[in-house]
Tab-separated table of C-alpha atoms and ligand atoms in Angstrom:
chain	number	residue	atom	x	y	z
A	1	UNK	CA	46.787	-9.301	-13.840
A	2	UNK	CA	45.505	-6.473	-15.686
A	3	UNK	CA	47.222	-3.646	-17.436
A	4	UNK	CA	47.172	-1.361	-14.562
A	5	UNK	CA	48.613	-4.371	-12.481
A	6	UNK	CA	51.218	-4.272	-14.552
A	7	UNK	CA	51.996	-0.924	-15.037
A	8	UNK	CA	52.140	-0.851	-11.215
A	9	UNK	CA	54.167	-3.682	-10.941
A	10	UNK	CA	56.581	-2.471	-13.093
A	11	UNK	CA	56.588	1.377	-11.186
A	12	UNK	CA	56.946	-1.418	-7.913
A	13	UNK	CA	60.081	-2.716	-9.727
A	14	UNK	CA	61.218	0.926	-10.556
A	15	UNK	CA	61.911	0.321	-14.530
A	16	UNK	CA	60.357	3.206	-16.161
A	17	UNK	CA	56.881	1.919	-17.940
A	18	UNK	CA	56.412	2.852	-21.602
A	19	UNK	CA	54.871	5.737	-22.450
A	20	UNK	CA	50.354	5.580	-22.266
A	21	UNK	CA	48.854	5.930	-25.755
A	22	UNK	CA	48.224	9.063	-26.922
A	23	UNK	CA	45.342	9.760	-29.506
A	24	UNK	CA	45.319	13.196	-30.921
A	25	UNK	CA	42.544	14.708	-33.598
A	26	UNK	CA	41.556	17.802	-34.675
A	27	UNK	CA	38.157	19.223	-35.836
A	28	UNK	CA	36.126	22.432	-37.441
A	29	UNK	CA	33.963	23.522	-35.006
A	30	UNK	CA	31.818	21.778	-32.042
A	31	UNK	CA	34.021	20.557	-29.929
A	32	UNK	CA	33.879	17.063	-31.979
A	33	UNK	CA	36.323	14.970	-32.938
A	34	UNK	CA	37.067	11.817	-34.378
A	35	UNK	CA	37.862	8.682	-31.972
A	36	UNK	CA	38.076	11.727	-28.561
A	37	UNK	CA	34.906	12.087	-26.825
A	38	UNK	CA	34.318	16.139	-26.232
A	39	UNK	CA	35.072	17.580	-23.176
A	40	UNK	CA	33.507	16.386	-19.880
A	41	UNK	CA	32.036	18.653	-17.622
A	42	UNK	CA	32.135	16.464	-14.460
A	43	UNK	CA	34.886	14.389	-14.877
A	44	UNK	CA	37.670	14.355	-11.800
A	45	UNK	CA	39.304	17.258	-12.982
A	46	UNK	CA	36.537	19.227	-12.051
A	47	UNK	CA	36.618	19.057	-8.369
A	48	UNK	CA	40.849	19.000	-8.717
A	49	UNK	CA	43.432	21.804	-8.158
A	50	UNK	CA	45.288	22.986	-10.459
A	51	UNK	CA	48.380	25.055	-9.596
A	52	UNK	CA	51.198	26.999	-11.877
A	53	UNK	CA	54.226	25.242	-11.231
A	54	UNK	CA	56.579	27.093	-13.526
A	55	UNK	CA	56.130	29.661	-16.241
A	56	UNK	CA	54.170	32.495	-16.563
A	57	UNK	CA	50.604	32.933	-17.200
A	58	UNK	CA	49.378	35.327	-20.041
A	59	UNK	CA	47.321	38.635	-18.527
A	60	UNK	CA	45.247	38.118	-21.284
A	61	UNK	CA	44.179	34.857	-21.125
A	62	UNK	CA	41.893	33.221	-18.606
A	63	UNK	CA	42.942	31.986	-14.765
A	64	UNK	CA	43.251	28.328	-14.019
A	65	UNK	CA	39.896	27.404	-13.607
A	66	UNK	CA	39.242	27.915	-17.158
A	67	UNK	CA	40.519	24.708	-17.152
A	68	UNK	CA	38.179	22.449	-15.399
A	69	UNK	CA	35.320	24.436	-15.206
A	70	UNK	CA	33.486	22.608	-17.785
A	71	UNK	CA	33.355	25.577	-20.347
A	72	UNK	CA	34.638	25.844	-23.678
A	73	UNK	CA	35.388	29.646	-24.920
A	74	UNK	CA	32.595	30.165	-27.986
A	75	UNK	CA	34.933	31.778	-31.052
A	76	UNK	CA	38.535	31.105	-32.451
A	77	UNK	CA	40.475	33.727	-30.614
A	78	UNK	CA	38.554	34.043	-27.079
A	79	UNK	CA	41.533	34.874	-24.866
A	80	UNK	CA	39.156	35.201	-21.849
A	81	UNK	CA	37.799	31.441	-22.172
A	82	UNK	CA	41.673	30.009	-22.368
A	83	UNK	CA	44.792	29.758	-20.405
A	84	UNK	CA	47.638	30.178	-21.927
A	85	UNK	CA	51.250	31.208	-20.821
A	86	UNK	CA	52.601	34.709	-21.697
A	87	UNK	CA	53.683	35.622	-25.132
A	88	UNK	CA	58.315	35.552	-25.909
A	89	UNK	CA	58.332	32.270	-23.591
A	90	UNK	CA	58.643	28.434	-23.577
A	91	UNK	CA	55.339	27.531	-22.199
A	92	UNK	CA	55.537	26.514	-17.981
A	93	UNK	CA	54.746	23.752	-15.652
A	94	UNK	CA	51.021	23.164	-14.233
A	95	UNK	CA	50.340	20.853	-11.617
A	96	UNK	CA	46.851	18.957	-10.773
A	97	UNK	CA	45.910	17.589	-7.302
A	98	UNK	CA	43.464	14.933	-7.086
A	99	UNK	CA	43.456	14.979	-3.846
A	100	UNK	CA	44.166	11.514	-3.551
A	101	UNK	CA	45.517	8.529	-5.295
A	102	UNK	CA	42.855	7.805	-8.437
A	103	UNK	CA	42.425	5.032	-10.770
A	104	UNK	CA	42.560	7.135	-13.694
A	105	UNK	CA	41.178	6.075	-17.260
A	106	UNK	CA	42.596	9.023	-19.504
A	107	UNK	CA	43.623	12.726	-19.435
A	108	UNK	CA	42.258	14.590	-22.163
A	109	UNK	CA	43.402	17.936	-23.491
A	110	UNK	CA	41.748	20.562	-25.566
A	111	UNK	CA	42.333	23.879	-27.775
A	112	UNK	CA	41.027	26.262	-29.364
A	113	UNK	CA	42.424	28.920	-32.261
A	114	UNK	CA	42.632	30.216	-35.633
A	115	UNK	CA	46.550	30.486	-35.791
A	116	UNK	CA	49.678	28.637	-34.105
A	117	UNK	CA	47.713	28.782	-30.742
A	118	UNK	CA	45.646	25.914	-31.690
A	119	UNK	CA	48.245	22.997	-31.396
A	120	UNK	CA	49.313	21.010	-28.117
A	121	UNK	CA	52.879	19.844	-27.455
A	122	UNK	CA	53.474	18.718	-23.835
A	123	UNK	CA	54.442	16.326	-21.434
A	124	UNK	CA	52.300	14.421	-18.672
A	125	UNK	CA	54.186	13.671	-15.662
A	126	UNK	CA	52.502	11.440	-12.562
A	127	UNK	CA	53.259	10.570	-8.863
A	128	UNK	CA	51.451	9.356	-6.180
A	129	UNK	CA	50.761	11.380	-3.025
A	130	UNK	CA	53.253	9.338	-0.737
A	131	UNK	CA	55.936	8.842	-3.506
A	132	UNK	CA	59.778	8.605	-1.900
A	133	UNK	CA	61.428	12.425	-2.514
A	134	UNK	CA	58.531	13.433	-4.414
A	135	UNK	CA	59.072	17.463	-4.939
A	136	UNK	CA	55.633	18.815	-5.452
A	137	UNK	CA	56.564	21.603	-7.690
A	138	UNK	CA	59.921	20.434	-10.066
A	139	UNK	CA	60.645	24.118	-11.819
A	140	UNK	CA	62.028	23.612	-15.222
A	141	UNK	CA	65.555	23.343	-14.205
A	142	UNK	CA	64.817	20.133	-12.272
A	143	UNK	CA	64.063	16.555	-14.493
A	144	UNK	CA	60.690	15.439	-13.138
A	145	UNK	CA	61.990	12.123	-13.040
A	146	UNK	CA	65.009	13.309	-10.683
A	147	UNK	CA	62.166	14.310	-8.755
A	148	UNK	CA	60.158	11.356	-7.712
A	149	UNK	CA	57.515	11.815	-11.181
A	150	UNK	CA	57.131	9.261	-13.632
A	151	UNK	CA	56.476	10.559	-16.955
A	152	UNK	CA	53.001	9.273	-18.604
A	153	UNK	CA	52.935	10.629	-22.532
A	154	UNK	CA	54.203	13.225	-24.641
A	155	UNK	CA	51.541	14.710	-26.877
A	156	UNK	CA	52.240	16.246	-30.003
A	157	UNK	CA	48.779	17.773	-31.839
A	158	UNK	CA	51.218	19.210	-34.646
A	159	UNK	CA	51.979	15.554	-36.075
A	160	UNK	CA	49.745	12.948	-37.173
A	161	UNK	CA	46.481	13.927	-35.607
A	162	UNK	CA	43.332	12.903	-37.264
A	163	UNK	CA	41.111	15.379	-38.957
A	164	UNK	CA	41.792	19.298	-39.492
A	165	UNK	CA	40.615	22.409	-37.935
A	166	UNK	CA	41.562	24.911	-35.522
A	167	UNK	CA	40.331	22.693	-32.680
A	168	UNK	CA	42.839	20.428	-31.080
A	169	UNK	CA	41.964	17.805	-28.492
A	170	UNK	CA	44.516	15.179	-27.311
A	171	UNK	CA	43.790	11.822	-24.951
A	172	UNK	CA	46.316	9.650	-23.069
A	173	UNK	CA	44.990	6.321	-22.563
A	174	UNK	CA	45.610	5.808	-18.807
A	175	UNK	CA	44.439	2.346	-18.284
A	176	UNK	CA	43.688	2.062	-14.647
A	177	UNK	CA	46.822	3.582	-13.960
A	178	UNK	CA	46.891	5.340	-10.211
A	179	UNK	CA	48.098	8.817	-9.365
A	180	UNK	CA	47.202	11.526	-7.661
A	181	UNK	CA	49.335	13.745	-9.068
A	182	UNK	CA	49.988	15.375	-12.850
A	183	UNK	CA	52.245	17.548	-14.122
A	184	UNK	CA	52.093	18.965	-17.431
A	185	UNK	CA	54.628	20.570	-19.047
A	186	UNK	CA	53.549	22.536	-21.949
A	187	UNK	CA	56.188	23.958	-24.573
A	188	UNK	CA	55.865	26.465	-27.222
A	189	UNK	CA	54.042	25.346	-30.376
A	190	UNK	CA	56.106	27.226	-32.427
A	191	UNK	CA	59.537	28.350	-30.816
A	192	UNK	CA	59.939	31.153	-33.857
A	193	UNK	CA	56.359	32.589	-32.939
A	194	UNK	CA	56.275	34.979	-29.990
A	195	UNK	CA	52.601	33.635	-29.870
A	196	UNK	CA	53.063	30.363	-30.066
A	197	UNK	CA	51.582	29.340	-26.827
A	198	UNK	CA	48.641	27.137	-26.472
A	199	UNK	CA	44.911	28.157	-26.031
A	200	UNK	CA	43.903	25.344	-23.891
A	201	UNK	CA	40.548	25.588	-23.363
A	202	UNK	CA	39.761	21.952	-20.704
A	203	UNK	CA	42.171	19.391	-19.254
A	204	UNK	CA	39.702	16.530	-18.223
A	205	UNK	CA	40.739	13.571	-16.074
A	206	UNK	CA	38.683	10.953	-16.364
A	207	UNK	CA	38.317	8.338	-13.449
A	208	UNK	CA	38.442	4.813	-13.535
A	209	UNK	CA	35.216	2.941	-13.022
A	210	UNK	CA	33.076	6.347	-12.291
A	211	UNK	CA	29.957	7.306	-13.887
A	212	UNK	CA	29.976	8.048	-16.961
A	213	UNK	CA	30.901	12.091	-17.492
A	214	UNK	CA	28.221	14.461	-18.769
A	215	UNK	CA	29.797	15.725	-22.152
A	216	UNK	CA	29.970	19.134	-23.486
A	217	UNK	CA	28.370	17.810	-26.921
A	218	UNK	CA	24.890	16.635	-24.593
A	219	UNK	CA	24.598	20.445	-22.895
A	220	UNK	CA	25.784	22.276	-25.906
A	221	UNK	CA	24.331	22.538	-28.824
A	222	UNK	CA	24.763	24.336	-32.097
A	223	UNK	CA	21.922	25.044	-35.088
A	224	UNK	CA	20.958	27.338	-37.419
A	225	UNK	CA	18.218	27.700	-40.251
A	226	UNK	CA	20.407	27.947	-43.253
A	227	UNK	CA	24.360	28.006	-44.237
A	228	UNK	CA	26.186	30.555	-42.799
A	229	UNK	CA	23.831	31.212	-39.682
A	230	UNK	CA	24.808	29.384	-36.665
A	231	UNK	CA	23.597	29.974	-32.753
A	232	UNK	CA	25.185	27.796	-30.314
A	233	UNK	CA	22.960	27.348	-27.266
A	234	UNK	CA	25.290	26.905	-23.970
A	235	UNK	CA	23.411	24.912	-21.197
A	236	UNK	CA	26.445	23.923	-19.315
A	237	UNK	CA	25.081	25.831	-15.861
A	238	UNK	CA	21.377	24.128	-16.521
A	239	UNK	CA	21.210	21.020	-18.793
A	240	UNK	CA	17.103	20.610	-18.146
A	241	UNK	CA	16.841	23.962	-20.338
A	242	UNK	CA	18.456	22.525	-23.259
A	243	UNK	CA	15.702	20.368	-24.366
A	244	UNK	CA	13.480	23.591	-23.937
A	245	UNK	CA	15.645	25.460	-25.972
A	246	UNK	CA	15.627	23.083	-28.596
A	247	UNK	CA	11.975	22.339	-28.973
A	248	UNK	CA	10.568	25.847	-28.054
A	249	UNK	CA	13.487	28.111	-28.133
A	250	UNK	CA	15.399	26.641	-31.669
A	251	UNK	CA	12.381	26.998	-34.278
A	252	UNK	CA	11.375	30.627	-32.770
A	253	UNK	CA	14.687	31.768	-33.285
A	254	UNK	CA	15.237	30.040	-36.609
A	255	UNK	CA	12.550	31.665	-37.764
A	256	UNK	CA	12.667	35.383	-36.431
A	257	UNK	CA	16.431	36.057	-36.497
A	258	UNK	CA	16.634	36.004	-40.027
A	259	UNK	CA	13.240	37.870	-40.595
A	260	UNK	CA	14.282	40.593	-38.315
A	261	UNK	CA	17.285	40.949	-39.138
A	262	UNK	CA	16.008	41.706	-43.067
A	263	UNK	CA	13.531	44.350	-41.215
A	264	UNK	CA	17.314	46.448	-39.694
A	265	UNK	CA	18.705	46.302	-42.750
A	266	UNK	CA	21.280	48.953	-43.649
A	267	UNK	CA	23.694	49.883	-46.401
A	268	UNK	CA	26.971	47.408	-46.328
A	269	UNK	CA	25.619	46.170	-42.703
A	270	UNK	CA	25.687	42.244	-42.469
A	271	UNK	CA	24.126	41.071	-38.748
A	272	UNK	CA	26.074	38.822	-36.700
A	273	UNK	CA	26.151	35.182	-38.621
A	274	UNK	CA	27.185	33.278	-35.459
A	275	UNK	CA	25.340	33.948	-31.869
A	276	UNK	CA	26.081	32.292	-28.758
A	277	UNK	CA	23.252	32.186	-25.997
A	278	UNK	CA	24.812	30.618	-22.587
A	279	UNK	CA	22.677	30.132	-19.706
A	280	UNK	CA	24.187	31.910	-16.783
A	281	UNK	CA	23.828	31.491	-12.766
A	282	UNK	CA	25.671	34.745	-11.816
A	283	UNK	CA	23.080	37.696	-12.835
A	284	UNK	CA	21.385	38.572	-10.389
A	285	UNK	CA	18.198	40.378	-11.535
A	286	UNK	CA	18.407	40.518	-14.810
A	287	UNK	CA	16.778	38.685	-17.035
A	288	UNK	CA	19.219	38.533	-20.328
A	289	UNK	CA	21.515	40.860	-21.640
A	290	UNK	CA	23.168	40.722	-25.011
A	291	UNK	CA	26.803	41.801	-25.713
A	292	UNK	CA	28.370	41.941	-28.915
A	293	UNK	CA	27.117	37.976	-30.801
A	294	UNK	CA	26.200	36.858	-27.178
A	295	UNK	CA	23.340	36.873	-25.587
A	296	UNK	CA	23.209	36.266	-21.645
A	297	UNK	CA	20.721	34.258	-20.236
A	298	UNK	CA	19.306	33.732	-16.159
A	299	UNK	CA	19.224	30.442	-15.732
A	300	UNK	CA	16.279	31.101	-12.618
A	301	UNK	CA	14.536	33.534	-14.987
A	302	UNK	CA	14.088	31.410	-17.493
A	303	UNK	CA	13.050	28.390	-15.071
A	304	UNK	CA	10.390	30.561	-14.040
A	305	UNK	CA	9.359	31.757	-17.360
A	306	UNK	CA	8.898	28.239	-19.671
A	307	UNK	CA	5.466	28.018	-20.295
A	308	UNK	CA	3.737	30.762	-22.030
A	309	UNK	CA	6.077	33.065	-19.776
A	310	UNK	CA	8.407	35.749	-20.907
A	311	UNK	CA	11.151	33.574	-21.778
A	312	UNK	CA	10.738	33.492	-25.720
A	313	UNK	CA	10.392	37.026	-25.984
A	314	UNK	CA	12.968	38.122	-23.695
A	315	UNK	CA	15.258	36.097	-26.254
A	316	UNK	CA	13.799	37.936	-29.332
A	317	UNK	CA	14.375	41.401	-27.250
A	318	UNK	CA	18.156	40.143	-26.798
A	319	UNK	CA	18.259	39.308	-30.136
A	320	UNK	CA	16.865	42.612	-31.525
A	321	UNK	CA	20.117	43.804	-29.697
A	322	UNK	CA	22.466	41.645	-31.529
A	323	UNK	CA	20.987	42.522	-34.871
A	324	UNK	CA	21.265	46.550	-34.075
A	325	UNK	CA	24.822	45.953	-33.469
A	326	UNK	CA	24.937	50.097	-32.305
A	327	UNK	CA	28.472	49.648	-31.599
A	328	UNK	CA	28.864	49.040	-35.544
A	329	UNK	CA	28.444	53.315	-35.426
A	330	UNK	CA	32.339	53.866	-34.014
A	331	UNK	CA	33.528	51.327	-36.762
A	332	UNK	CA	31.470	52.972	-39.776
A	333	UNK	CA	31.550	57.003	-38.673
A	334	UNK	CA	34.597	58.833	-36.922
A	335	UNK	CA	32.509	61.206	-34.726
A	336	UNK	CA	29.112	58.542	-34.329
A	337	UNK	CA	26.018	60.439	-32.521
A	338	UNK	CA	25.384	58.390	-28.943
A	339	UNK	CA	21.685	56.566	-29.713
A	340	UNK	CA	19.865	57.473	-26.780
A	341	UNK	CA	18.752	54.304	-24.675
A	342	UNK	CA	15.283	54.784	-24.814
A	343	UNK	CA	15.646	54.379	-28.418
A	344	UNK	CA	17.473	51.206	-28.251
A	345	UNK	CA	15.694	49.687	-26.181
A	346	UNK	CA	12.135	51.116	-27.054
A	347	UNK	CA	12.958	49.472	-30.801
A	348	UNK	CA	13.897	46.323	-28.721
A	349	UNK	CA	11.092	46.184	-27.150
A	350	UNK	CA	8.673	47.347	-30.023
A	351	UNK	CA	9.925	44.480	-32.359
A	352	UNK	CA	9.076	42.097	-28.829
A	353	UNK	CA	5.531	43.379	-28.043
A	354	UNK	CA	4.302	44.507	-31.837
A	355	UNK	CA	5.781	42.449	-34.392
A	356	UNK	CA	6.720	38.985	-32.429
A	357	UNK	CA	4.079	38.734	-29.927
A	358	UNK	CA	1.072	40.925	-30.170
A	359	UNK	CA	-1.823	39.260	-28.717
A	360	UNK	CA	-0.225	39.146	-25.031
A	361	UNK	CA	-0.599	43.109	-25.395
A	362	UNK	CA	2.446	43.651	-23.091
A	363	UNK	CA	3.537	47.299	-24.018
A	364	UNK	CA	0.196	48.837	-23.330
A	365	UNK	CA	-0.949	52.362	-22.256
A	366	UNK	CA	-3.347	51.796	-19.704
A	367	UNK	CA	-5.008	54.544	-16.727
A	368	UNK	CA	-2.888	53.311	-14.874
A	369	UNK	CA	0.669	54.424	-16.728
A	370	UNK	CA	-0.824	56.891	-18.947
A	371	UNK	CA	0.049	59.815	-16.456
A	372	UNK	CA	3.245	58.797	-16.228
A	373	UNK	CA	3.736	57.668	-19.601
A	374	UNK	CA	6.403	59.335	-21.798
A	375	UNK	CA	7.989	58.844	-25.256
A	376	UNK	CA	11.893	58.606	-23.817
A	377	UNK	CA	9.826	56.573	-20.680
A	378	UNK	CA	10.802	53.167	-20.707
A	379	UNK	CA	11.259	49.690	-22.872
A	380	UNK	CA	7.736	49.346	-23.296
A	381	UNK	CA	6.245	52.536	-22.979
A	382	UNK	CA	9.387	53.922	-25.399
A	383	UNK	CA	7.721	50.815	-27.779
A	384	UNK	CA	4.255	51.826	-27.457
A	385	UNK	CA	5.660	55.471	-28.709
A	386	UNK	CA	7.334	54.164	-31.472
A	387	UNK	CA	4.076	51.522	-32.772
A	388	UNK	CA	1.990	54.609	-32.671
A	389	UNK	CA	4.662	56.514	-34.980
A	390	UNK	CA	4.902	53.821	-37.237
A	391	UNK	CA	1.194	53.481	-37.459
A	392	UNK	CA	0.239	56.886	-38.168
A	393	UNK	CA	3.571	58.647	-39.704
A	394	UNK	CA	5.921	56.204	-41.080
A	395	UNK	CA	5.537	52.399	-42.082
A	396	UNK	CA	9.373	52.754	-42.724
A	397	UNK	CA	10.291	54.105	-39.307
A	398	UNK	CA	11.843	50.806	-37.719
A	399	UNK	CA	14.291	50.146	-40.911
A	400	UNK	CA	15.004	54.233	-40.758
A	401	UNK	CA	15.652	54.670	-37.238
A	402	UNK	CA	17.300	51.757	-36.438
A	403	UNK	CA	19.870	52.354	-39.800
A	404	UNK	CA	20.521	55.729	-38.243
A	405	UNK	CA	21.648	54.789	-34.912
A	406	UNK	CA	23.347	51.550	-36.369
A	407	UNK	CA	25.639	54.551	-38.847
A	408	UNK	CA	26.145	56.893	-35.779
A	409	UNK	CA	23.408	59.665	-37.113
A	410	UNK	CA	20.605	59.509	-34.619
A	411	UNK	CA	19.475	63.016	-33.867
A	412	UNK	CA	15.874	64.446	-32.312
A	413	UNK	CA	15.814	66.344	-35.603
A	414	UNK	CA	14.907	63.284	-37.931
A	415	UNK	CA	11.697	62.969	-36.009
A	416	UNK	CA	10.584	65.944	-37.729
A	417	UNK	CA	12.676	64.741	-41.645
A	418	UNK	CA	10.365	61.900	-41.341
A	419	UNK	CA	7.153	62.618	-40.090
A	420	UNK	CA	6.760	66.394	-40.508
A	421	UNK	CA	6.567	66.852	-36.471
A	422	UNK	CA	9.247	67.071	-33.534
A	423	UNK	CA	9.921	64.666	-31.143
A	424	UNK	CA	7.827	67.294	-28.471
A	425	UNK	CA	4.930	67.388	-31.443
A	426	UNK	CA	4.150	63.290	-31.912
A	427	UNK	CA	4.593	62.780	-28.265
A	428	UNK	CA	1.645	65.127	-27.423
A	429	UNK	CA	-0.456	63.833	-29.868
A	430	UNK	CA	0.681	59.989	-28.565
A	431	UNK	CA	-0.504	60.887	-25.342
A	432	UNK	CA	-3.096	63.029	-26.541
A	433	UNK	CA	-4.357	59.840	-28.494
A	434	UNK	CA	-4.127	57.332	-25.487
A	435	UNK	CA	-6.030	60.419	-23.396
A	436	UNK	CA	-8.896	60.432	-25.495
A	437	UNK	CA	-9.191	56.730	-25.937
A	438	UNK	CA	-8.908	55.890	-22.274
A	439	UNK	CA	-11.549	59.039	-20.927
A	440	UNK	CA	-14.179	57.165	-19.966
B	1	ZN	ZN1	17.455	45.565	-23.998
């Protein structure tokens, strides 16, 4: 007889079991802790239902499926990437449907914050699908085990869990033990804190004698070319592009986030020391897009784009974006001027074509675009503009122009501070310039 043999024996016999084991640790950063694997991505959970039983969810916080759908959130206080139940209560009831009765190995349970949202104090509750009385959905009022549940653990992340840091994860040791229902009931961490309501980030359910789950630490990875810089590369939606990123992707970025960022410098400006890149499957067309510290990537533009492609660059681009930081403006200056987008993007873009990678020659003026080539044109028209300034005005212009917008004082008129011509004058003699070169 094994140990889930006995644990059903004894459910048979209708004496309540002991409680499972319950490991609980904590960690820095990662998603790593001592003696818990990190989160699975394709464990049970992942194809289960989850459904709010009792209690409240917060507005601010994530729906259910943040958590099963494999994703962690990427910062300390990421209300989108958790659930959590509203603010003033004590916590609610969730309920998960496996659809049918599973020999289960363990639950696991993990957090994420920088405050009292980090720890975990809950119960596990489990029933089978055909269990005598069984009432789905017990509200708080009613004693799960008045209502046909048996209870499985009580976790506790605020006592004796191994490690520190502001990530929690929790695992109850199921054994073979068969449900195919769970209810968790999840209590205030702190009952004196309005807040004190749980980030939780995954609930995993791993399956007995399955394959073995793909973990968050194999698709996720986090580097960075000195203290204090760290990128986290997200390849949750498309695990083949991790080793890519690694091998091709890491070093580049390593290399040129740093340098660039010292070419943007600016008075009392410090770039973004942690960036998150996630490979994404919902974009559309585009490409990449950065937002803030992340950087979006398209997981079928970037398939596409591997070898010798635009994949690098397109990161450096993104990357140019996180180091401009243009937002910084509202935070530094009360009444910021708006950086035109041509700008933006055109120093985006000039960076990409003239600084990273030159030889592919991707931001020329040929007869073809020349007619309809202007300064304010495009991303790599804008670029070819602002090369042509730099080269025959001002070395200094990319540190200048880009310190302006990032303060909120972009106007035409600096054109003419720095190089002794209007906007109108150097994009003439641009054009002028490619005319002559390209008449016969
Ligand atoms: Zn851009």
């Amino acid at each position: 007889m094994n140990a889930s043999q006995v644990i059903l024996l004894v459910l048979a016999l209708g004496i309540a079991p002991a409680t499972a084991e319950v490991k609980t640790a904590r960690s820095p950063a990662a998603f790593r802790f001592d003696g818990i694997p990190s989160p699975a991505i394709d464990d049970a959970g992942a194809d289960a239902r989850f459904a709010l039983v009792d209690g409240r969810r917060d507005p601010n916080g994530a729906d259910l499926d943040a958590l099963n759908d494999g994703r962690l959130p990427s910062s300390e206080d990421d209300p989108r990437s958790n659930f959590f139940f509203a603010s003033n209560s004590d916590g609610g009831r969730l309920r998960v449907d496996l659809a049918e009765a599973t020999d289960l190995e363990a639950i696991a349970t993990y957090s994420w914050h920088r405050g009292g949202r980090a720890p975990q104090v809950y119960e596990i509750w489990g029933a089978m699908g055909s269990s005598d009385g069984l009432e789905l959905s017990p509200k708080r009022g009613t004693d799960p085990a008045e209502a046909g549940w048996t209870l499985i653990s009580k976790v506790d992340t605020r006592r004796g869990a191994s490690g520190s840091g502001r990530q929690h994860a929790s695992w109850t040791d199921l054994d073979g033990s068969r449900f195919q229902h769970l209810l968790f009931d999840f209590r205030a961490t702190d009952e004196r804190d309005p807040f004190g309501q749980t980030f939780l980030s995954e609930i995993d359910v791993m399956r007995r004698g399955g394959p073995e789950p793909k973990r968050f630490e194999s698709v996720v990875k986090t580097f960075g070319p000195e203290d204090g810089l760290r990128f986290t590369i997200d390849a949750t939606r498309a695990p083949e592009l991790l080793e890519w990123s690694e091998k091709e992707l890491i070093p580049v970025i390593n290399e040129w986030y740093p340098k660039m960022a010292g070419m943007m410098k600016s008075d009392g400006y410090t770039p973004a020391t942690e960036v998150l890149l996630t490979y994404k499957t919902d974009m559309g067309g585009v490409p990449a897009y950065a937002a803030g510290n992340r950087v979006s990537l398209s997981v079928p533009f970037f398939r596409s784009q591997l070898d010798g492609g635009e994949a690098i660059g397109c990161v450096i681009h993104e990357l140019v974006h996180v180091i401009q930081d243009f937002g910084h403006a509202r935070r530094v200056n009360r009444r910021p001027n708006p950086t035109p987008g041509w700008v933006t993007e055109g120093l985006a873009d000039y960076v990409r074509w003239f600084l990273f990678e030159p030889e592919k020659q991707g931001a020329r003026i040929t007869r073809r675009n020349l007619e309809s080539a202007r300064h304010d044109g495009s991303y790599r028209i804008s670029a070819n503009f602002i090369d042509w300034v730099v080269r025959e005005h001002d070395r200094d212009l990319l540190e200048k122009l880009n310190a302006a917008c990032r303060e909120g004082r972009y106007e035409a008129g600096l054109w003419k501070e720095w190089t002794g011509k209007s906007l109108e004058e150097l994009s003439q003699d641009w054009l002028n310039g490619h005319r002559e070169r390209l008449k016969d």
